[in-house]
Coordinates of C-alpha atoms and ligand atoms in Angstrom, one line a residue:
M1232 CA 9.4 -38.0 -60.7
C1233 CA 12.0 -40.7 -60.9
R1234 CA 15.2 -38.7 -61.3
A1235 CA 17.6 -41.5 -62.3
T1236 CA 17.5 -45.1 -63.0
L1237 CA 21.0 -46.5 -62.6
S1238 CA 21.6 -49.5 -64.8
A1239 CA 24.3 -51.0 -66.9
A1240 CA 23.4 -48.5 -69.5
V1241 CA 24.8 -45.6 -67.4
G1242 CA 27.9 -47.5 -66.3
L1243 CA 29.7 -44.4 -64.9
L1244 CA 27.0 -43.9 -62.3
I1245 CA 27.1 -47.4 -60.9
L1246 CA 28.4 -47.3 -57.4
S1247 CA 30.3 -50.3 -56.2
A1248 CA 32.2 -51.0 -53.1
V1249 CA 33.7 -53.9 -51.1
F1250 CA 32.9 -54.3 -47.4
T1251 CA 34.5 -56.3 -44.7
P1252 CA 32.3 -59.1 -43.3
A1253 CA 31.1 -59.2 -39.7
R1254 CA 32.8 -61.5 -37.3
S1255 CA 29.6 -63.3 -36.3
F1256 CA 30.7 -66.8 -37.5
M1257 CA 31.1 -69.2 -34.7
A1258 CA 33.4 -72.1 -35.0
P1259 CA 31.6 -75.3 -34.1
L1260 CA 32.0 -76.7 -30.6
H1261 CA 31.1 -80.2 -29.5
F1262 CA 28.3 -80.7 -27.1
P1263 CA 26.5 -83.9 -25.8
E1264 CA 24.0 -85.7 -28.0
P1265 CA 20.5 -84.6 -27.1
D1266 CA 19.6 -87.9 -25.3
K1267 CA 22.7 -87.4 -23.0
L1268 CA 21.6 -84.0 -21.8
P1269 CA 20.0 -83.7 -18.3
S1270 CA 16.3 -83.0 -18.1
H1271 CA 15.3 -79.4 -17.1
P1272 CA 11.6 -79.1 -16.7
E1273 CA 12.2 -75.6 -15.3
L1274 CA 13.7 -72.9 -17.4
P1275 CA 17.5 -73.2 -17.6
D1276 CA 19.3 -70.3 -15.7
P1277 CA 20.9 -68.1 -18.4
L1278 CA 23.6 -67.2 -15.9
V1279 CA 24.8 -70.8 -15.3
M1280 CA 27.2 -72.3 -17.8
L1281 CA 26.5 -75.7 -19.3
N1282 CA 29.0 -77.3 -16.9
G1283 CA 27.0 -76.0 -13.9
E1284 CA 29.4 -73.1 -13.1
R1285 CA 27.7 -69.8 -12.1
V1286 CA 28.6 -66.7 -14.1
T1287 CA 30.0 -64.2 -11.5
S1288 CA 31.3 -61.3 -13.6
K1289 CA 30.3 -59.3 -16.6
Q1290 CA 33.6 -60.3 -18.3
Q1291 CA 32.7 -64.0 -17.8
W1292 CA 29.3 -63.4 -19.4
I1293 CA 31.0 -61.7 -22.4
D1294 CA 33.9 -64.1 -22.8
Q1295 CA 32.4 -67.4 -21.8
R1296 CA 28.6 -67.6 -21.3
R1297 CA 27.5 -65.4 -24.2
P1298 CA 29.7 -67.3 -26.8
E1299 CA 28.6 -70.6 -25.2
L1300 CA 24.9 -69.7 -25.6
K1301 CA 25.5 -68.6 -29.2
A1302 CA 27.1 -71.9 -29.9
L1303 CA 24.4 -73.9 -28.1
F1304 CA 21.6 -72.3 -30.1
Q1305 CA 23.4 -73.0 -33.3
Y1306 CA 24.3 -76.6 -32.4
Y1307 CA 20.9 -77.8 -31.1
M1308 CA 18.4 -75.6 -32.9
Y1309 CA 19.1 -73.1 -35.7
G1310 CA 22.3 -74.7 -37.1
Y1311 CA 25.6 -73.0 -37.6
L1312 CA 25.3 -69.9 -39.8
P1313 CA 27.4 -70.1 -42.9
P1314 CA 30.7 -68.1 -42.7
P1315 CA 30.3 -64.5 -43.6
A1316 CA 31.3 -63.5 -47.2
P1317 CA 32.7 -60.1 -48.4
I1318 CA 30.0 -58.2 -50.3
T1319 CA 29.9 -55.8 -53.2
A1320 CA 27.1 -53.3 -53.6
K1321 CA 25.7 -51.7 -56.8
I1322 CA 22.9 -49.2 -57.0
E1323 CA 20.3 -50.6 -59.5
H1324 CA 17.6 -47.9 -59.2
E1325 CA 17.3 -44.5 -57.5
D1326 CA 14.6 -41.9 -57.1
T1327 CA 15.8 -39.0 -55.0
K1328 CA 12.3 -37.5 -54.8
A1329 CA 10.3 -40.4 -53.6
F1330 CA 7.3 -39.9 -51.3
S1331 CA 6.7 -36.4 -52.7
G1332 CA 10.3 -35.5 -52.3
K1333 CA 10.6 -36.6 -48.7
A1334 CA 13.0 -39.5 -49.3
T1335 CA 15.6 -41.1 -51.5
L1336 CA 14.5 -44.5 -52.6
R1337 CA 17.1 -47.0 -53.9
E1338 CA 17.3 -50.6 -54.9
V1339 CA 20.8 -51.9 -54.3
A1340 CA 22.2 -55.2 -55.5
I1341 CA 24.3 -56.8 -52.7
S1342 CA 26.5 -59.6 -54.1
V1343 CA 28.4 -62.3 -52.3
G1344 CA 30.7 -64.9 -53.7
P1345 CA 31.3 -65.8 -57.3
S1346 CA 29.6 -63.8 -60.1
D1347 CA 27.0 -66.5 -60.8
V1348 CA 25.5 -66.2 -57.3
P1349 CA 22.3 -64.0 -57.6
P1350 CA 22.4 -60.9 -55.4
I1351 CA 20.2 -59.7 -52.5
H1352 CA 18.1 -56.8 -53.8
L1353 CA 17.9 -54.3 -51.0
L1354 CA 15.2 -51.7 -51.0
L1355 CA 16.5 -48.7 -49.1
V1356 CA 14.6 -45.5 -48.2
I1357 CA 16.4 -42.6 -46.5
P1358 CA 14.7 -39.4 -45.3
N1359 CA 15.9 -36.4 -47.3
Q1360 CA 15.5 -34.0 -44.4
R1361 CA 18.4 -35.0 -42.1
K1362 CA 21.2 -33.4 -40.2
G1363 CA 23.5 -36.4 -40.1
P1364 CA 23.3 -40.2 -40.3
V1365 CA 19.9 -41.5 -39.5
P1366 CA 18.8 -44.6 -37.6
V1367 CA 17.7 -47.5 -39.7
F1368 CA 15.2 -50.4 -39.5
V1369 CA 16.5 -53.5 -41.2
G1370 CA 14.3 -56.5 -42.0
L1371 CA 13.3 -59.2 -44.5
N1372 CA 10.0 -59.0 -46.2
F1373 CA 7.7 -61.9 -47.4
C1374 CA 6.4 -60.3 -50.6
G1375 CA 9.2 -58.8 -52.6
N1376 CA 10.3 -55.1 -52.7
H1377 CA 8.0 -54.4 -55.6
A1378 CA 5.0 -55.0 -53.3
L1379 CA 6.1 -52.3 -50.9
V1380 CA 6.1 -49.3 -53.3
K1381 CA 4.4 -48.4 -56.6
D1382 CA 7.7 -47.3 -58.3
R1383 CA 8.0 -49.4 -61.4
G1384 CA 11.8 -49.2 -61.3
I1385 CA 11.8 -51.7 -58.4
R1386 CA 12.3 -55.1 -59.9
L1387 CA 10.1 -58.1 -59.6
P1388 CA 11.8 -61.0 -57.8
T1389 CA 12.5 -63.9 -60.2
V1390 CA 12.8 -66.6 -57.4
W1391 CA 10.0 -68.7 -55.9
M1392 CA 7.3 -66.8 -54.0
Y1393 CA 4.5 -67.6 -51.6
P1394 CA 1.4 -68.5 -53.7
Q1395 CA -1.1 -66.7 -51.5
L1396 CA 0.4 -63.2 -52.0
P1397 CA -1.3 -60.7 -54.4
G1398 CA -0.1 -61.0 -57.9
V1399 CA 1.8 -64.3 -57.5
K1400 CA 1.2 -66.8 -60.3
G1401 CA 2.8 -70.2 -60.5
H1402 CA 5.0 -69.2 -57.5
R1403 CA 6.4 -66.2 -59.4
A1404 CA 5.8 -62.4 -58.9
T1405 CA 3.9 -60.5 -61.5
E1406 CA 3.2 -56.8 -62.0
A1407 CA -0.2 -57.3 -60.4
G1408 CA 1.5 -57.4 -57.0
R1409 CA 3.2 -54.0 -57.3
G1410 CA 2.5 -51.8 -54.3
K1411 CA -0.1 -54.2 -52.9
Q1412 CA 1.7 -54.6 -49.5
S1413 CA 2.6 -51.0 -48.9
D1414 CA 0.4 -50.9 -45.7
V1415 CA 2.4 -53.8 -44.2
W1416 CA 5.7 -51.8 -44.2
A1417 CA 4.2 -48.3 -44.0
L1418 CA 7.5 -46.8 -45.3
E1419 CA 6.3 -43.2 -45.4
Q1420 CA 5.5 -43.2 -41.7
S1421 CA 9.1 -44.2 -40.8
I1422 CA 10.4 -41.5 -43.2
D1423 CA 8.2 -38.9 -41.5
R1424 CA 9.6 -40.0 -38.1
G1425 CA 13.2 -39.6 -39.4
Y1426 CA 14.1 -43.3 -39.9
A1427 CA 15.5 -45.1 -42.9
V1428 CA 14.3 -48.5 -43.8
A1429 CA 16.3 -51.3 -45.5
T1430 CA 14.5 -54.5 -46.6
C1431 CA 14.8 -57.3 -49.0
Y1432 CA 12.7 -60.4 -49.9
N1433 CA 13.6 -63.4 -47.8
G1434 CA 13.5 -65.6 -50.9
D1435 CA 16.5 -63.7 -52.4
I1436 CA 18.5 -65.5 -49.7
D1437 CA 16.6 -68.8 -49.3
P1438 CA 13.1 -69.4 -50.7
D1439 CA 10.9 -70.7 -47.9
Q1440 CA 10.5 -74.3 -49.3
K1441 CA 12.3 -77.4 -48.3
D1442 CA 13.1 -78.5 -51.8
V1443 CA 13.5 -75.3 -53.8
R1444 CA 17.1 -74.5 -54.6
E1445 CA 17.1 -70.8 -55.7
G1446 CA 18.5 -67.5 -54.5
I1447 CA 21.8 -67.6 -52.6
Q1448 CA 20.9 -71.0 -51.0
P1449 CA 22.8 -73.2 -53.4
Y1450 CA 25.9 -71.2 -52.8
L1451 CA 25.4 -71.3 -49.0
R1452 CA 25.0 -75.1 -49.3
K1453 CA 28.4 -75.4 -50.9
R1454 CA 29.9 -73.3 -48.1
A1455 CA 28.4 -75.3 -45.2
G1456 CA 27.7 -79.0 -45.0
K1457 CA 30.6 -79.8 -42.7
H1458 CA 28.6 -79.9 -39.5
G1459 CA 26.0 -82.5 -40.6
P1460 CA 22.9 -82.3 -38.4
H1461 CA 24.2 -79.1 -36.8
D1462 CA 24.3 -77.2 -40.1
W1463 CA 22.1 -74.2 -40.8
G1464 CA 18.4 -74.3 -41.4
T1465 CA 16.5 -71.6 -43.3
I1466 CA 16.0 -69.2 -40.4
A1467 CA 19.8 -69.2 -39.9
A1468 CA 20.3 -68.6 -43.6
W1469 CA 17.9 -65.6 -43.4
A1470 CA 19.8 -64.3 -40.3
W1471 CA 23.0 -64.6 -42.3
G1472 CA 21.4 -62.5 -45.0
V1473 CA 20.4 -59.8 -42.5
H1474 CA 24.1 -59.8 -41.4
R1475 CA 25.2 -59.1 -45.0
V1476 CA 22.7 -56.2 -45.1
V1477 CA 24.2 -54.9 -41.8
D1478 CA 27.6 -55.2 -43.5
Y1479 CA 26.4 -52.8 -46.1
I1480 CA 24.5 -50.3 -44.0
S1481 CA 27.3 -50.1 -41.4
T1482 CA 29.5 -48.4 -43.9
H1483 CA 26.8 -46.1 -45.4
K1484 CA 27.5 -42.4 -44.8
D1485 CA 23.8 -41.5 -44.4
L1486 CA 22.9 -44.3 -42.0
D1487 CA 23.9 -44.4 -38.3
K1488 CA 25.7 -47.6 -37.6
N1489 CA 25.1 -47.2 -33.9
R1490 CA 21.3 -47.1 -34.4
I1491 CA 20.5 -50.2 -36.4
A1492 CA 17.2 -51.8 -35.4
V1493 CA 16.2 -55.1 -36.8
V1494 CA 12.5 -56.0 -37.3
G1495 CA 10.5 -58.9 -38.7
H1496 CA 7.1 -60.5 -38.6
S1497 CA 6.5 -64.0 -37.5
R1498 CA 9.0 -66.4 -39.1
L1499 CA 10.9 -63.3 -40.1
G1500 CA 10.6 -62.1 -36.4
K1501 CA 12.3 -65.4 -35.3
T1502 CA 15.0 -64.4 -37.9
A1503 CA 15.2 -60.9 -36.6
L1504 CA 15.9 -62.0 -33.0
L1505 CA 18.4 -64.6 -34.1
A1506 CA 20.3 -62.2 -36.3
A1507 CA 20.4 -59.6 -33.5
A1508 CA 21.3 -62.1 -30.8
L1509 CA 24.3 -63.2 -32.8
D1510 CA 25.5 -59.8 -33.9
E1511 CA 26.2 -57.0 -31.5
R1512 CA 26.2 -54.4 -34.3
I1513 CA 22.5 -54.5 -34.2
A1514 CA 21.4 -52.1 -31.4
L1515 CA 17.7 -53.0 -31.0
A1516 CA 15.4 -55.8 -32.0
I1517 CA 11.7 -56.0 -32.6
P1518 CA 10.6 -59.6 -33.3
H1519 CA 6.9 -59.0 -34.0
Q1520 CA 4.5 -62.0 -33.3
A1521 CA 7.5 -64.3 -33.6
G1522 CA 6.2 -67.1 -31.4
C1523 CA 7.5 -70.7 -31.4
G1524 CA 11.1 -71.1 -32.4
G1525 CA 11.7 -67.4 -31.7
T1526 CA 10.3 -65.6 -28.7
S1527 CA 7.9 -68.0 -27.0
P1528 CA 8.9 -70.9 -24.7
D1529 CA 10.0 -74.2 -26.2
R1530 CA 8.7 -75.7 -22.8
N1531 CA 5.2 -74.7 -23.8
D1532 CA 2.3 -74.9 -21.4
N1533 CA -0.2 -73.0 -23.5
P1534 CA -2.5 -75.6 -25.3
K1535 CA -3.4 -73.0 -28.0
A1536 CA 0.2 -72.2 -28.9
E1537 CA 2.5 -73.9 -31.5
T1538 CA 4.8 -76.5 -30.1
V1539 CA 8.3 -77.5 -31.1
Q1540 CA 7.0 -80.8 -32.5
R1541 CA 4.4 -79.1 -34.6
I1542 CA 6.8 -76.5 -36.0
N1543 CA 9.4 -79.1 -36.8
T1544 CA 6.8 -81.2 -38.6
S1545 CA 5.2 -78.3 -40.6
F1546 CA 8.4 -76.5 -41.4
P1547 CA 11.3 -79.1 -41.2
H1548 CA 13.7 -76.8 -43.1
W1549 CA 13.6 -73.9 -40.7
F1550 CA 15.8 -75.5 -38.0
N1551 CA 18.6 -78.0 -38.1
D1552 CA 18.1 -81.8 -37.9
T1553 CA 19.3 -81.9 -34.3
F1554 CA 16.3 -79.8 -33.1
K1555 CA 13.9 -82.5 -34.2
Q1556 CA 15.3 -84.8 -31.5
F1557 CA 13.7 -82.5 -28.9
N1558 CA 10.2 -82.9 -30.4
N1559 CA 9.0 -85.1 -27.6
D1560 CA 11.3 -83.8 -24.9
T1561 CA 11.8 -80.1 -24.8
D1562 CA 12.9 -80.4 -21.2
K1563 CA 16.3 -81.6 -22.4
L1564 CA 17.0 -78.4 -24.3
P1565 CA 20.0 -76.7 -22.5
F1566 CA 18.3 -73.3 -23.1
D1567 CA 14.9 -71.8 -23.7
Q1568 CA 14.0 -68.8 -25.8
H1569 CA 14.6 -66.4 -22.8
C1570 CA 18.3 -67.2 -23.3
L1571 CA 18.1 -65.9 -26.9
I1572 CA 16.5 -62.7 -25.6
A1573 CA 19.3 -62.6 -22.9
L1574 CA 21.9 -62.6 -25.7
M1575 CA 20.6 -59.2 -26.6
A1576 CA 21.5 -57.7 -23.1
P1577 CA 21.9 -54.8 -22.5
R1578 CA 20.3 -53.9 -25.9
P1579 CA 16.6 -53.1 -26.1
V1580 CA 14.1 -55.7 -27.4
L1581 CA 10.4 -55.3 -27.9
L1582 CA 8.1 -58.3 -28.2
S1583 CA 4.9 -57.2 -29.8
N1584 CA 1.8 -59.4 -30.1
A1585 CA -1.9 -59.6 -30.9
V1586 CA -4.7 -60.8 -28.6
E1587 CA -6.1 -63.3 -31.1
D1588 CA -2.7 -64.7 -32.1
E1589 CA -2.6 -67.4 -29.4
W1590 CA -0.6 -69.5 -31.8
A1591 CA 2.4 -67.2 -31.1
N1592 CA 1.8 -67.5 -27.4
P1593 CA 1.7 -63.8 -26.2
R1594 CA 1.6 -64.9 -22.5
G1595 CA 4.5 -67.3 -22.9
Q1596 CA 6.5 -64.5 -24.5
F1597 CA 6.0 -62.3 -21.5
R1598 CA 7.3 -65.1 -19.4
M1599 CA 10.4 -65.2 -21.6
L1600 CA 11.0 -61.5 -21.0
Q1601 CA 10.7 -62.1 -17.2
A1602 CA 13.2 -64.9 -17.4
A1603 CA 15.7 -62.8 -19.5
D1604 CA 15.5 -59.9 -17.1
P1605 CA 18.1 -61.2 -14.6
V1606 CA 20.8 -61.1 -17.2
Y1607 CA 20.0 -57.4 -18.0
R1608 CA 20.1 -56.6 -14.2
F1609 CA 23.4 -58.6 -13.8
L1610 CA 25.0 -56.5 -16.5
G1611 CA 23.8 -53.3 -14.7
A1612 CA 21.2 -52.5 -17.3
S1613 CA 17.5 -51.9 -16.7
G1614 CA 15.2 -54.7 -17.9
L1615 CA 11.5 -55.4 -17.9
E1616 CA 9.7 -52.6 -15.9
A1617 CA 6.4 -54.4 -15.7
K1618 CA 5.4 -57.0 -13.1
R1619 CA 2.4 -58.2 -15.1
M1620 CA 1.4 -58.5 -18.7
P1621 CA -0.1 -55.1 -19.7
P1622 CA -3.6 -54.8 -21.0
P1623 CA -4.1 -54.6 -24.8
G1624 CA -3.0 -51.3 -26.2
K1625 CA -0.5 -50.3 -23.5
L1626 CA 3.2 -50.3 -24.6
I1627 CA 5.7 -51.3 -22.0
D1628 CA 8.7 -49.4 -23.4
S1629 CA 11.4 -50.5 -20.9
T1630 CA 14.6 -52.0 -22.2
L1631 CA 12.8 -55.3 -22.3
G1632 CA 9.6 -54.1 -23.9
Y1633 CA 6.2 -55.7 -24.5
Y1634 CA 3.1 -54.8 -26.4
L1635 CA -0.2 -56.6 -27.0
R1636 CA -2.8 -55.1 -29.3
P1637 CA -6.3 -56.3 -30.2
G1638 CA -6.6 -58.2 -33.4
K1639 CA -5.0 -60.9 -35.4
H1640 CA -1.6 -62.1 -36.7
S1641 CA -0.5 -59.4 -39.1
M1642 CA 1.9 -56.4 -39.3
T1643 CA 0.2 -53.0 -39.8
K1644 CA 0.9 -49.3 -39.9
E1645 CA -0.3 -49.1 -36.3
D1646 CA 2.2 -51.7 -35.3
W1647 CA 4.9 -49.7 -37.0
K1648 CA 3.8 -46.6 -34.9
I1649 CA 4.6 -48.7 -31.8
F1650 CA 8.0 -49.8 -33.2
L1651 CA 8.9 -46.2 -33.9
D1652 CA 7.8 -45.1 -30.4
F1653 CA 9.9 -47.8 -28.9
A1654 CA 12.9 -46.9 -31.1
D1655 CA 12.5 -43.2 -30.2
K1656 CA 12.5 -44.0 -26.5
H1657 CA 15.8 -45.9 -26.8
F1658 CA 17.6 -44.1 -29.7
G1659 CA 16.6 -40.7 -28.4
K1660 CA 13.8 -38.8 -30.1
L1661 CA 14.9 -37.5 -33.4
A1662 CA 14.9 -34.0 -34.6
V1663 CA 12.9 -34.3 -37.8
N1664 CA 12.1 -31.5 -40.1
P1665 CA 15.2 -29.4 -39.1
Ligands
LIG913 C1 3.0 -70.4 -39.2 C2 4.0 -71.0 -38.2 C3 4.5 -69.9 -37.3 C4 5.0 -68.8 -38.1 C5 3.9 -68.2 -39.0 C6 4.4 -67.1 -39.9 O1 1.8 -70.0 -38.5 O2 3.4 -72.0 -37.5 O3 5.6 -70.5 -36.5 O4 5.5 -67.7 -37.2 O5 3.5 -69.3 -39.8 O6 5.5 -67.0 -40.2 O7 3.5 -66.4 -40.4

């Protein structure tokens, strides 16, 4: 039974707090125009600075090369993330006996900026059987929080939504979609394994349409705009939203701020990796079937996989304007996606894929792990413990992890089982049911 619905009507129960923003904002640097960059048909060495100097110490990686790579990815591809903003959080709905009493389920409004900016609505489920703070998966969803659970206290998003989703009419969510995507997030399985999950609809931050101005996006537009063609695209805005969620969960007494994993599917997998690469508070990343613009090579040699030109044409709002200048010449990019993975070092990353999802380039993604591995070794960490791509169904659970399963482009309960196995391996198996 739903124990308490916290709303304006029960003002005294409203919880509200202010959190300090993360220091992930990167002041813009100036780099050469794309046509002035040298051609690199081979993958750029992540351990060589843009000026050709080799990185020779861990400190140099941390102080120079890592910030340079963060700036290069923002300058040439994703755009500079908007500056962080302080947040306030207010519980909108709570059920302390969700999933037959196994979890506390909440929806929390996370507000940024002036009071007319709509909040991010965060769905948070926390296992009730716990000895201390629990690890947490953070990620954006495509379908709205109401689609993940049946609880009628979880609000319907009011912003633009993908038309192909169950229950969506005229680009708006309706009651018909409630609970219809519960298999995609399989929340109960994570609860049973001792993990909390925190998720919100990506459209709360920036609806996935070039010309729709809803969610936090209009506010973010006001706060950016100074870097012209190097300004943020939608994937960077989503990553900014993930950072605000991390601001919130880092201060939550029931959540372990040292065991924050970020997860996302496809375009939201690209977002997950970018968010984690730019923010060291995130301890582990699982970009699932992320593909082009995320985990697969920009220098693509797989004819079945998506190319930079194709993604920039189909989804021009995902990246910044500068990235389009590489459409016909990816060899000029001063990085490839292995450098984004290398920014995670020495933190664990799992690239998970599906055999029939050639569009996301499973083989190319394995190559990106191989090319990121030297940075992990350089920092004294372990990296990819597999010489070859594993057969379907076999999890490589080394610090740089890989998984390929039979089937198509989707996120399933079985995928989540693998995510949990990988997290258990790196976070330490959890004592559940104490
Ligand atoms: C399209 C796009 C991919 C993206 C995918 C998704 O297929 O080309 O880059 O990952 O949508 O987000 O589902």
